[in-house]
Amino acid sequence: GAVVSQHPSWVICKSGTSVKIECRSLDFQATTMFWYRQFPKQSLMLMATSNEGSKATYEQGVEKDKFLINHASLTLSTLTVTSAHPEDSSFYICSATNPETPAGEQFFGPGTRLTVL
Amino acid sequence: KQEVTQIPAALSVPEGENLVLNCSFTDSAIYNLQWFRQDPGKGLTSLLLIQSSQREQTSGRLNASLDKSSGRSTLYIAASQPGDSATYLCAVRDNYGQNFVFGPGTRLSVLP
């Protein structure tokens, strides 16, 4: 299988605080992970591509200083939302490609719902 | 820039009907296309993956086709069930990168 987990599944924080979300590939090594954001009733929007051992690649319009991504190992990538504001409230989903499965298939985590008060 | 659209945006059918969901993309230079389902407030479940060299993939009651030249894919669901109610998303991976571009989704309701 190819299982991706996320922690926490939901988080509520006060405006101005920072929140860290973890994404783990449980049974495979993922050299690349992806972070998406989904607003209510909208589709997923790619935020950044996380590469193990190197800097993340951010999509246009995504503030790299606000959304810090660290991919320190082949099974873990973290997204830190710094100085969160209510407009950052969203559903954050990570995914990873498993190099041992048909090329390019992405496996998604269950998502993390962030609510900033 | 790749753009993905899905039609219809929402669909409501009685149980037992066969149905077709449509996905269109603007750049035919794709690496693969993947169909997902998403239940409310949940993550994505992969349904079918079609490589650019393939024309279709089947899994149980699901069949996905790909016509790369016309920029279209369809997801066929046979004998629909209430448990099929969810949002169905198609995503296209192009030849230039690793990321997927998602369509807006089709929200399906299968009525018992």
PDB file of C-alpha atoms in Angstrom, chain A residues 32 34 36 38 41-44 46 49 51 59 91 93 97 102-111 113, chain B residues 6 31-32 34 36 38 41-46 48-49 51 89 93 98-105 107:
ATOM      1  CA  THR A  32       8.723  14.582  -3.133  1.00  0.00           C
ATOM      2  CA  PHE A  34       3.067  18.287  -2.209  1.00  0.00           C
ATOM      3  CA  TYR A  36      -2.400  21.793  -1.209  1.00  0.00           C
ATOM      4  CA  GLN A  38      -8.699  23.798  -0.259  1.00  0.00           C
ATOM      5  CA  LYS A  41     -16.595  24.199  -1.933  1.00  0.00           C
ATOM      6  CA  GLN A  42     -13.498  24.833  -4.003  1.00  0.00           C
ATOM      7  CA  SER A  43     -10.964  22.503  -5.528  1.00  0.00           C
ATOM      8  CA  LEU A  44      -7.432  21.882  -4.375  1.00  0.00           C
ATOM      9  CA  LEU A  46      -1.173  23.494  -5.059  1.00  0.00           C
ATOM     10  CA  THR A  49       6.356  21.116  -3.840  1.00  0.00           C
ATOM     11  CA  ASN A  51      11.742  18.050  -1.972  1.00  0.00           C
ATOM     12  CA  GLU A  59       3.535  28.322  -6.505  1.00  0.00           C
ATOM     13  CA  PHE A  91      -8.257  22.599   4.658  1.00  0.00           C
ATOM     14  CA  ILE A  93      -3.841  18.436   2.318  1.00  0.00           C
ATOM     15  CA  THR A  97       4.287  10.040  -4.958  1.00  0.00           C
ATOM     16  CA  PRO A 102       2.830   3.195 -11.369  1.00  0.00           C
ATOM     17  CA  ALA A 103       4.634   6.340 -12.325  1.00  0.00           C
ATOM     18  CA  GLY A 104       3.165   9.531 -11.033  1.00  0.00           C
ATOM     19  CA  GLU A 105       0.347   8.210  -8.882  1.00  0.00           C
ATOM     20  CA  GLN A 106      -0.263  10.533  -5.953  1.00  0.00           C
ATOM     21  CA  PHE A 107      -1.457   9.428  -2.558  1.00  0.00           C
ATOM     22  CA  PHE A 108      -3.144  11.926  -0.321  1.00  0.00           C
ATOM     23  CA  GLY A 109      -3.266  12.430   3.384  1.00  0.00           C
ATOM     24  CA  PRO A 110      -6.599  12.861   5.165  1.00  0.00           C
ATOM     25  CA  GLY A 111      -6.140  16.607   5.466  1.00  0.00           C
ATOM     26  CA  ARG A 113      -8.564  21.604   8.984  1.00  0.00           C
TER      27      ARG A 113
ATOM     28  CA  GLN B   6     -15.321  19.426 -14.979  1.00  0.00           C
ATOM     29  CA  TYR B  31       1.995  12.735 -18.119  1.00  0.00           C
ATOM     30  CA  ASN B  32      -1.080  11.159 -16.579  1.00  0.00           C
ATOM     31  CA  GLN B  34      -6.000  10.690 -12.008  1.00  0.00           C
ATOM     32  CA  PHE B  36     -10.290  10.967  -7.028  1.00  0.00           C
ATOM     33  CA  GLN B  38     -13.572  13.284  -1.777  1.00  0.00           C
ATOM     34  CA  GLY B  41     -14.411  17.247   5.146  1.00  0.00           C
ATOM     35  CA  LYS B  42     -12.137  14.379   4.187  1.00  0.00           C
ATOM     36  CA  GLY B  43      -9.028  13.836   2.141  1.00  0.00           C
ATOM     37  CA  LEU B  44      -8.822  12.355  -1.328  1.00  0.00           C
ATOM     38  CA  THR B  45      -9.164   8.727  -2.297  1.00  0.00           C
ATOM     39  CA  SER B  46      -7.532   7.697  -5.536  1.00  0.00           C
ATOM     40  CA  LEU B  48      -8.126   5.446 -11.174  1.00  0.00           C
ATOM     41  CA  LEU B  49      -4.864   6.545 -12.746  1.00  0.00           C
ATOM     42  CA  GLN B  51      -1.046   7.138 -18.034  1.00  0.00           C
ATOM     43  CA  LEU B  89     -12.116  15.355  -8.825  1.00  0.00           C
ATOM     44  CA  ARG B  93      -0.069  15.933 -14.265  1.00  0.00           C
ATOM     45  CA  GLN B  98       5.480  16.689 -10.761  1.00  0.00           C
ATOM     46  CA  ASN B  99       2.462  18.498  -9.526  1.00  0.00           C
ATOM     47  CA  PHE B 100      -1.151  17.987 -10.401  1.00  0.00           C
ATOM     48  CA  VAL B 101      -3.668  20.541 -11.595  1.00  0.00           C
ATOM     49  CA  PHE B 102      -7.098  19.807 -10.219  1.00  0.00           C
ATOM     50  CA  GLY B 103     -10.485  20.396 -11.722  1.00  0.00           C
ATOM     51  CA  PRO B 104     -13.205  22.026  -9.621  1.00  0.00           C
ATOM     52  CA  GLY B 105     -14.978  18.716  -9.071  1.00  0.00           C
ATOM     53  CA  ARG B 107     -20.616  16.861  -6.631  1.00  0.00           C
TER      54      ARG B 107
END
